PDB file of C-alpha atoms in Angstrom:
ATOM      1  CA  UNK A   1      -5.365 -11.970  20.299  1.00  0.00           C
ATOM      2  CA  UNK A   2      -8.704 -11.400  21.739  1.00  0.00           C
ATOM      3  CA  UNK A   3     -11.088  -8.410  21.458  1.00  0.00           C
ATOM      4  CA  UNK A   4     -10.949  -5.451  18.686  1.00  0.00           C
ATOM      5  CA  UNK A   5      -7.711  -4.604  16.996  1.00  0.00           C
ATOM      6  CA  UNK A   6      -6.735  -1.674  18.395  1.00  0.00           C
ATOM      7  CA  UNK A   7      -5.765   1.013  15.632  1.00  0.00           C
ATOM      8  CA  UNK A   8      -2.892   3.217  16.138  1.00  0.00           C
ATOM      9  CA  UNK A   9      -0.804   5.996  14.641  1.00  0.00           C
ATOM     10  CA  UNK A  10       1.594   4.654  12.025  1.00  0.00           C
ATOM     11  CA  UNK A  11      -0.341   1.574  11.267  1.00  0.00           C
ATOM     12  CA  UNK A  12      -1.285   0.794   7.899  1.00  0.00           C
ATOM     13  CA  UNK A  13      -4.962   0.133   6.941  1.00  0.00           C
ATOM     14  CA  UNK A  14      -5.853  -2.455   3.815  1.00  0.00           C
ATOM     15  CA  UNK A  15      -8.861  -1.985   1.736  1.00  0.00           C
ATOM     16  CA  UNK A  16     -10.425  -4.351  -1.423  1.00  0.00           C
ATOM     17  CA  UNK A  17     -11.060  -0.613  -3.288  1.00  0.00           C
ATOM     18  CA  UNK A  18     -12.894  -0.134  -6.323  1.00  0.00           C
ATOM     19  CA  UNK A  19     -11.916   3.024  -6.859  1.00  0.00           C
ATOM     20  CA  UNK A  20     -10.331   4.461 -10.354  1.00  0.00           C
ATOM     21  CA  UNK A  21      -6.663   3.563  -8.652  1.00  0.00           C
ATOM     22  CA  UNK A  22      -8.452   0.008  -7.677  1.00  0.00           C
ATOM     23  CA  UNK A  23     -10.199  -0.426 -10.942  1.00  0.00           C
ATOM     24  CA  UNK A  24      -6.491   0.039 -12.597  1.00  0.00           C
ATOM     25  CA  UNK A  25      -4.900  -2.372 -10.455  1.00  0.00           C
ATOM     26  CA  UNK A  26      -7.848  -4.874 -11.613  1.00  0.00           C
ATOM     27  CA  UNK A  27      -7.276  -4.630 -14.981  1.00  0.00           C
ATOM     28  CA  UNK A  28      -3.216  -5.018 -14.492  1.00  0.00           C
ATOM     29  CA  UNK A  29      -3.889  -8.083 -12.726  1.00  0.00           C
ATOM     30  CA  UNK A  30      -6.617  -9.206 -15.527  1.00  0.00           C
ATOM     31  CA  UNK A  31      -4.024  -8.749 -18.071  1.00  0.00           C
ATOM     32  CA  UNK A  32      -1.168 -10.206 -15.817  1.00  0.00           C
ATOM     33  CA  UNK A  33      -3.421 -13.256 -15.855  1.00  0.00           C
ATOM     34  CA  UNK A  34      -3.965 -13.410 -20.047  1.00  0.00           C
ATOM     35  CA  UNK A  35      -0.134 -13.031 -20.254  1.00  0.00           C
ATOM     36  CA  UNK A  36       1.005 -14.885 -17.793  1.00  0.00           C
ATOM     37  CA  UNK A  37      -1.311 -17.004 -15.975  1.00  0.00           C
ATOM     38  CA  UNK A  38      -0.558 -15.642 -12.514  1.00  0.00           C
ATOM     39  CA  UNK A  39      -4.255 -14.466 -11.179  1.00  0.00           C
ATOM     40  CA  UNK A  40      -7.889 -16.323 -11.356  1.00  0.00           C
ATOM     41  CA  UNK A  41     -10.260 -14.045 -10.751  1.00  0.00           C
ATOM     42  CA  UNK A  42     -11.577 -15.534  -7.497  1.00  0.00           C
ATOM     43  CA  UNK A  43      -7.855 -14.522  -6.611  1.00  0.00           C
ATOM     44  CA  UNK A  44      -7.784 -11.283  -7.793  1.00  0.00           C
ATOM     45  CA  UNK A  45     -11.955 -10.040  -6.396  1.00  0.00           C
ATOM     46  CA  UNK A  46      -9.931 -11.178  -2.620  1.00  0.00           C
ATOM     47  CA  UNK A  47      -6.649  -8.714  -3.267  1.00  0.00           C
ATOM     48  CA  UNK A  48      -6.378  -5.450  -1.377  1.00  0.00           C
ATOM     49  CA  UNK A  49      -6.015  -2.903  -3.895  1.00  0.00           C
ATOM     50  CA  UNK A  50      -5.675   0.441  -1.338  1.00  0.00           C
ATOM     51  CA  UNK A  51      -3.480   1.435   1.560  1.00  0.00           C
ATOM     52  CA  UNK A  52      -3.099   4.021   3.603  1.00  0.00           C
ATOM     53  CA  UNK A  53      -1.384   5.333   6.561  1.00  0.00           C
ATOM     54  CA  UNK A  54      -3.396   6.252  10.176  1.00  0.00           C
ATOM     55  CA  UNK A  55      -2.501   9.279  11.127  1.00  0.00           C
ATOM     56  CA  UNK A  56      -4.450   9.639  14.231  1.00  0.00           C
ATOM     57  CA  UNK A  57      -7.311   7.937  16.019  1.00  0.00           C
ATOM     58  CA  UNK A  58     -10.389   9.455  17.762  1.00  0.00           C
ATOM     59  CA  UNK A  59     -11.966   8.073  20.891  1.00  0.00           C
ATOM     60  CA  UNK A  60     -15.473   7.481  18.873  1.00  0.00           C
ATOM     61  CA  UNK A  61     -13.315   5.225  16.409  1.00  0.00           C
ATOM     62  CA  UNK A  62     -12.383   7.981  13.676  1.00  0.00           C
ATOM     63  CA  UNK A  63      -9.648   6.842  12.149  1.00  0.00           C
ATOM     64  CA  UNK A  64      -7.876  10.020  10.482  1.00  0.00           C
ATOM     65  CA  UNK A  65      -5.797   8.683   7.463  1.00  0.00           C
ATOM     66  CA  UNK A  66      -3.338   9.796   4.486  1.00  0.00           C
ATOM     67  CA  UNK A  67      -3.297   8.169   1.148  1.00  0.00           C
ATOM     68  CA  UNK A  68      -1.952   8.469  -1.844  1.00  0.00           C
ATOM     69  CA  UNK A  69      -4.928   9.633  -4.262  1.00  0.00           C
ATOM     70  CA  UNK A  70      -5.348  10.413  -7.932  1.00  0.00           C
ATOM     71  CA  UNK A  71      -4.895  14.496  -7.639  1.00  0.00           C
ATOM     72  CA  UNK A  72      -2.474  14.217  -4.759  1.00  0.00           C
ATOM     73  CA  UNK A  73      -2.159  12.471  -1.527  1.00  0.00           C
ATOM     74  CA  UNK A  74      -4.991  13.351   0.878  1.00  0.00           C
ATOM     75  CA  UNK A  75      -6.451  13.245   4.118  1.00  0.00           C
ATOM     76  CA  UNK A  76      -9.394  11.456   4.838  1.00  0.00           C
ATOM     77  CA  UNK A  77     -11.428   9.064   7.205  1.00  0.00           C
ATOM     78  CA  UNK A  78     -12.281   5.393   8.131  1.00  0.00           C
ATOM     79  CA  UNK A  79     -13.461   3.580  10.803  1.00  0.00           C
ATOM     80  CA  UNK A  80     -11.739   1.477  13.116  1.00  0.00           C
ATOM     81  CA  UNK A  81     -14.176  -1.094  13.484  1.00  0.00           C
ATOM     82  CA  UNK A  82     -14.869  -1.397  10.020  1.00  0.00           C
ATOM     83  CA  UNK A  83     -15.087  -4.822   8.797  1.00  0.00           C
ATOM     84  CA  UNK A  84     -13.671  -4.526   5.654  1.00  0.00           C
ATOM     85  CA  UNK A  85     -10.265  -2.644   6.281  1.00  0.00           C
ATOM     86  CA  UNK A  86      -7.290  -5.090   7.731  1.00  0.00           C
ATOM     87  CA  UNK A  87      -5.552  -3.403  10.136  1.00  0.00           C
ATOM     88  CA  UNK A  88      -1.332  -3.938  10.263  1.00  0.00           C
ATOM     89  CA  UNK A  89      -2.377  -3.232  14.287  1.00  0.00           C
ATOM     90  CA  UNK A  90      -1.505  -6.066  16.678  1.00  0.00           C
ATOM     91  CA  UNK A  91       0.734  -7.690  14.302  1.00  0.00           C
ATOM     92  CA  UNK A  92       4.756  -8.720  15.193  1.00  0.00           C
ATOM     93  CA  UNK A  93       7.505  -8.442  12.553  1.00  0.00           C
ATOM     94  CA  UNK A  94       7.895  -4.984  10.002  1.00  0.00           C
ATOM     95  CA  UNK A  95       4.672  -3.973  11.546  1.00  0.00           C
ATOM     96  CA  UNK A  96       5.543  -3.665  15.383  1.00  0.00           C
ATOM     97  CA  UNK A  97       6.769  -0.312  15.300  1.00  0.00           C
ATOM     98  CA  UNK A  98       8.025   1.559  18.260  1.00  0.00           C
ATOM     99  CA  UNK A  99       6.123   4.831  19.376  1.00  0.00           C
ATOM    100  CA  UNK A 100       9.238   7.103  17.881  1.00  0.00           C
ATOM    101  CA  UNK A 101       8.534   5.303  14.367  1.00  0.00           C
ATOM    102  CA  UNK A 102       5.142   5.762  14.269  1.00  0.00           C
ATOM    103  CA  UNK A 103       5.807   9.074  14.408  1.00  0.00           C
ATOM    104  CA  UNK A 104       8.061   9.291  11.963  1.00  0.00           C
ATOM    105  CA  UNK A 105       5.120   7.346   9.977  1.00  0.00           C
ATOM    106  CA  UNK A 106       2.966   9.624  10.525  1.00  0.00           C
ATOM    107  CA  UNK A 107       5.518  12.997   9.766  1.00  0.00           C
ATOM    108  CA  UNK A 108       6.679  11.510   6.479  1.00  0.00           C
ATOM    109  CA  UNK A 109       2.711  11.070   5.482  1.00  0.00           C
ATOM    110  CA  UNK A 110       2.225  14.372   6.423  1.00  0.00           C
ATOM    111  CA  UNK A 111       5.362  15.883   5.095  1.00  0.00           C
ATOM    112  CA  UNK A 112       3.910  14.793   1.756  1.00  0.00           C
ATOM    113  CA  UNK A 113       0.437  15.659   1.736  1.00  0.00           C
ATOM    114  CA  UNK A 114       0.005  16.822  -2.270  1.00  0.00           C
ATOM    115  CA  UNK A 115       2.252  14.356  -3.424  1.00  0.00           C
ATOM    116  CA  UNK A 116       1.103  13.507  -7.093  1.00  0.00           C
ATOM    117  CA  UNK A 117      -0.119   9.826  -7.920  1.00  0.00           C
ATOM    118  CA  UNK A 118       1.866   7.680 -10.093  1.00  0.00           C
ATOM    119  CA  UNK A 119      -0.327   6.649 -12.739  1.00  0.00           C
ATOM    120  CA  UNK A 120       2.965   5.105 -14.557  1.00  0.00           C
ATOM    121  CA  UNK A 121       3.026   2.934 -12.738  1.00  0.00           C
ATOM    122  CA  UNK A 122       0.641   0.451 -14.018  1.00  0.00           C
ATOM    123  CA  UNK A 123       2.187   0.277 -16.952  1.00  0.00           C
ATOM    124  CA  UNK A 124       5.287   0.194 -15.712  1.00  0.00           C
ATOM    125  CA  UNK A 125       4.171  -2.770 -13.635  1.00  0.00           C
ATOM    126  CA  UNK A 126       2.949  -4.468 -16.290  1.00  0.00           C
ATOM    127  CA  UNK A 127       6.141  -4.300 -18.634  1.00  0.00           C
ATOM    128  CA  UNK A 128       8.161  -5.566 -15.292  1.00  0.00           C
ATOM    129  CA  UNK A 129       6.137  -8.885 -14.676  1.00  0.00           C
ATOM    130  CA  UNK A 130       6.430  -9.637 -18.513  1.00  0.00           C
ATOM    131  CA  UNK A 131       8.456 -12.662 -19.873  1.00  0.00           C
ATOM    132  CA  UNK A 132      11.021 -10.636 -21.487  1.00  0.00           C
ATOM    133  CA  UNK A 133      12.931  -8.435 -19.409  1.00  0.00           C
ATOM    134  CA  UNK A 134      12.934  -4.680 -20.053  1.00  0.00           C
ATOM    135  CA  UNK A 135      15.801  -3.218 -19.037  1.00  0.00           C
ATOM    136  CA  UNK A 136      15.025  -0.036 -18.425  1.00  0.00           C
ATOM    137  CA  UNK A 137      11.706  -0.981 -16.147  1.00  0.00           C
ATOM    138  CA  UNK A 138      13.256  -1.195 -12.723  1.00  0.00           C
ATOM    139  CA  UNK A 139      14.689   2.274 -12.921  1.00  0.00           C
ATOM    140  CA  UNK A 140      12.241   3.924 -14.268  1.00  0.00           C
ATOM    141  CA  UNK A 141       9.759   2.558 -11.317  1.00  0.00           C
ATOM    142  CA  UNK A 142      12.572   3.362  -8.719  1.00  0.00           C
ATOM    143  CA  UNK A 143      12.478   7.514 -10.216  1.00  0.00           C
ATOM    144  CA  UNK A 144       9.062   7.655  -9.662  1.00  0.00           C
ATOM    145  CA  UNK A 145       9.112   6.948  -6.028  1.00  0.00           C
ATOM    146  CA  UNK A 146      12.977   8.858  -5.540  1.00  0.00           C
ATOM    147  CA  UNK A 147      13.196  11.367  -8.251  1.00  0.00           C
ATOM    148  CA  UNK A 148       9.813  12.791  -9.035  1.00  0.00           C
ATOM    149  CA  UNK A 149       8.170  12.048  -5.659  1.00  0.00           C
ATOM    150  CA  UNK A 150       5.248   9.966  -7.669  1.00  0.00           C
ATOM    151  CA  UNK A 151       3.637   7.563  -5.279  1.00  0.00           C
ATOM    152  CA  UNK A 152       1.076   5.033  -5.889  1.00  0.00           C
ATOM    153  CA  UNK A 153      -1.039   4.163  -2.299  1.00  0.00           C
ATOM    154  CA  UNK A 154       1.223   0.872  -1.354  1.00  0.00           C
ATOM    155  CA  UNK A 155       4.198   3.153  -2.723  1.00  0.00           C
ATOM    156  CA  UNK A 156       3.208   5.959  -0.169  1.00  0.00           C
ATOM    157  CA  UNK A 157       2.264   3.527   2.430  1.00  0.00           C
ATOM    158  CA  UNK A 158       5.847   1.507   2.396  1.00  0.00           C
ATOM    159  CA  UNK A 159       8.217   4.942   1.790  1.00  0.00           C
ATOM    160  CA  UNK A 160       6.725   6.181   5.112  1.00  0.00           C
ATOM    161  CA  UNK A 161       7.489   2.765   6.770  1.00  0.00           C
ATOM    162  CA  UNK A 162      11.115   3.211   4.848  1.00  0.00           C
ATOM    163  CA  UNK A 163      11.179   6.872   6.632  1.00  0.00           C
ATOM    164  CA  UNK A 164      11.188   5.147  10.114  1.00  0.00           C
ATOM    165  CA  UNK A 165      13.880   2.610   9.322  1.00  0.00           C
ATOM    166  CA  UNK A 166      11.648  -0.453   8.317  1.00  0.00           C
ATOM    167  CA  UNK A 167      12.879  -2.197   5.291  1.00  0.00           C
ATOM    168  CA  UNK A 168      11.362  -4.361   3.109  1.00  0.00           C
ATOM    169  CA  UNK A 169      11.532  -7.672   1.256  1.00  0.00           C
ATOM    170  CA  UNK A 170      11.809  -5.761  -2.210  1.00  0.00           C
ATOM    171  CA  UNK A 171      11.953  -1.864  -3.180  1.00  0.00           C
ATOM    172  CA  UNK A 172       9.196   0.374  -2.073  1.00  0.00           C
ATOM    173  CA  UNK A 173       8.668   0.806  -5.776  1.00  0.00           C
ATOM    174  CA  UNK A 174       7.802  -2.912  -6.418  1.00  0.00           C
ATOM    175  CA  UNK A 175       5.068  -3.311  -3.914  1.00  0.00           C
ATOM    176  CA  UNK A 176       1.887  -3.333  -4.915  1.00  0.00           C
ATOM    177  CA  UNK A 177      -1.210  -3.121  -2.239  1.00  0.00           C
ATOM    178  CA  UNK A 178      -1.628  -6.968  -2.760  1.00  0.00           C
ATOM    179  CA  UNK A 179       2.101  -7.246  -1.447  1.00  0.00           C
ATOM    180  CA  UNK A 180       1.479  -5.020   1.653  1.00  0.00           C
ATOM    181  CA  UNK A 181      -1.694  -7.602   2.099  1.00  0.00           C
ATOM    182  CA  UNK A 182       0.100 -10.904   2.363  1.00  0.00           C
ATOM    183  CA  UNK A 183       2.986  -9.295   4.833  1.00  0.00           C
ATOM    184  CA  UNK A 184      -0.064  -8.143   7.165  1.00  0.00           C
ATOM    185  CA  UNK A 185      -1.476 -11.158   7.398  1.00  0.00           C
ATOM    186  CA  UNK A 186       1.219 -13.012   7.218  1.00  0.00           C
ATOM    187  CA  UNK A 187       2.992 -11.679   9.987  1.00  0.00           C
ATOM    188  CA  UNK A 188       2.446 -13.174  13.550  1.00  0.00           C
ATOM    189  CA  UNK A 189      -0.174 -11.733  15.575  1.00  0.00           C
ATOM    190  CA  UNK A 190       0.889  -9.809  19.102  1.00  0.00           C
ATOM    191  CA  UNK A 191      -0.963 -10.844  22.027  1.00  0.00           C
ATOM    192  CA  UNK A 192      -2.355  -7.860  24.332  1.00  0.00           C
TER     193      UNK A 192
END
């Protein structure tokens, strides 16, 4: 593929965040990485650690999003040229979405504008990737996402996709923005 990516409604954008949601996923990976081994830090400073869903794009290159935020899922604004957000846009696979699921995308987002964040689920998270299984970890991450309507931003990100009738690899509830990052780019780029 040649040329800019060209962002549309429905895709999901990919940020390295150091935000207070960011900052939390760094420190579950740091102490992923003391118990288990699984991160280096030269691994964990390239993760994406924020998605978010385009809801519309302006001719000047606005890109109006949603995210899930701590005090509710919001509205606000990128750029599409910006060099630090990957773009799902122009990619094959659970990313080439027809024009009726983007907007179904895009109306789920919006339907849940407020949502509140799930700050449980770091530690939930945490207790799932540990050596000993807890039993009651999987079910408790699934009622955040289907019974309170908790969302962290690759939770909110993947239940709109799930909206539209894309499924994917493993529960909405156990993908974190890192997983959302390695099925962007590891799916096949579309030519235009």
């Amino acid at each position: 593929m040649t040329g800019a990516v060209v962002v549309r409604p429905g895709d999901l954008g990919l940020v390295h965040d150091r935000t207070s949601g960011g900052v939390a996923i760094g420190v579950a990976e740091f102490l992923d990485e003391l118990m288990l081994g699984h991160w280096r830090k030269a691994e964990r400073d390239s993760l994406y650690r924020h998605v978010f869903v385009v809801e519309s794009v302006d001719p000047d290159g606005t890109v109006h999003a949603i995210e899930a935020w701590p005090g509710g899922a919001r509205r606000s604004t990128y750029r599409a040229d910006a060099p630090d957000v990957l773009w799902s846009s122009g990619r094959g696979g659970l990313f080439d979405l027809s024009d009726a699921q983007r907007d179904m995308v895009v109306a789920w987002s919006v339907a849940h504008l407020g949502a509140p964040y799930s700050w449980a689920a770091y530690p939930l998270k945490a207790l799932k990737d540990c050596p000993l299984p807890v039993p009651f970890v999987e079910r408790a991450m699934e009622r955040q996402v289907t019974e309170s309507g908790h969302f962290m931003c690759s939770w909110f990100g993947a239940a709109g996709y799930e909206a539209a009738g894309v499924h994917w690899p493993k529960p909405v509830w156990d993908l974190a923005p890192s997983d959302l990052g390695d099925l962007v780019l590891s799916a096949p780029l579309l030519s235009s």
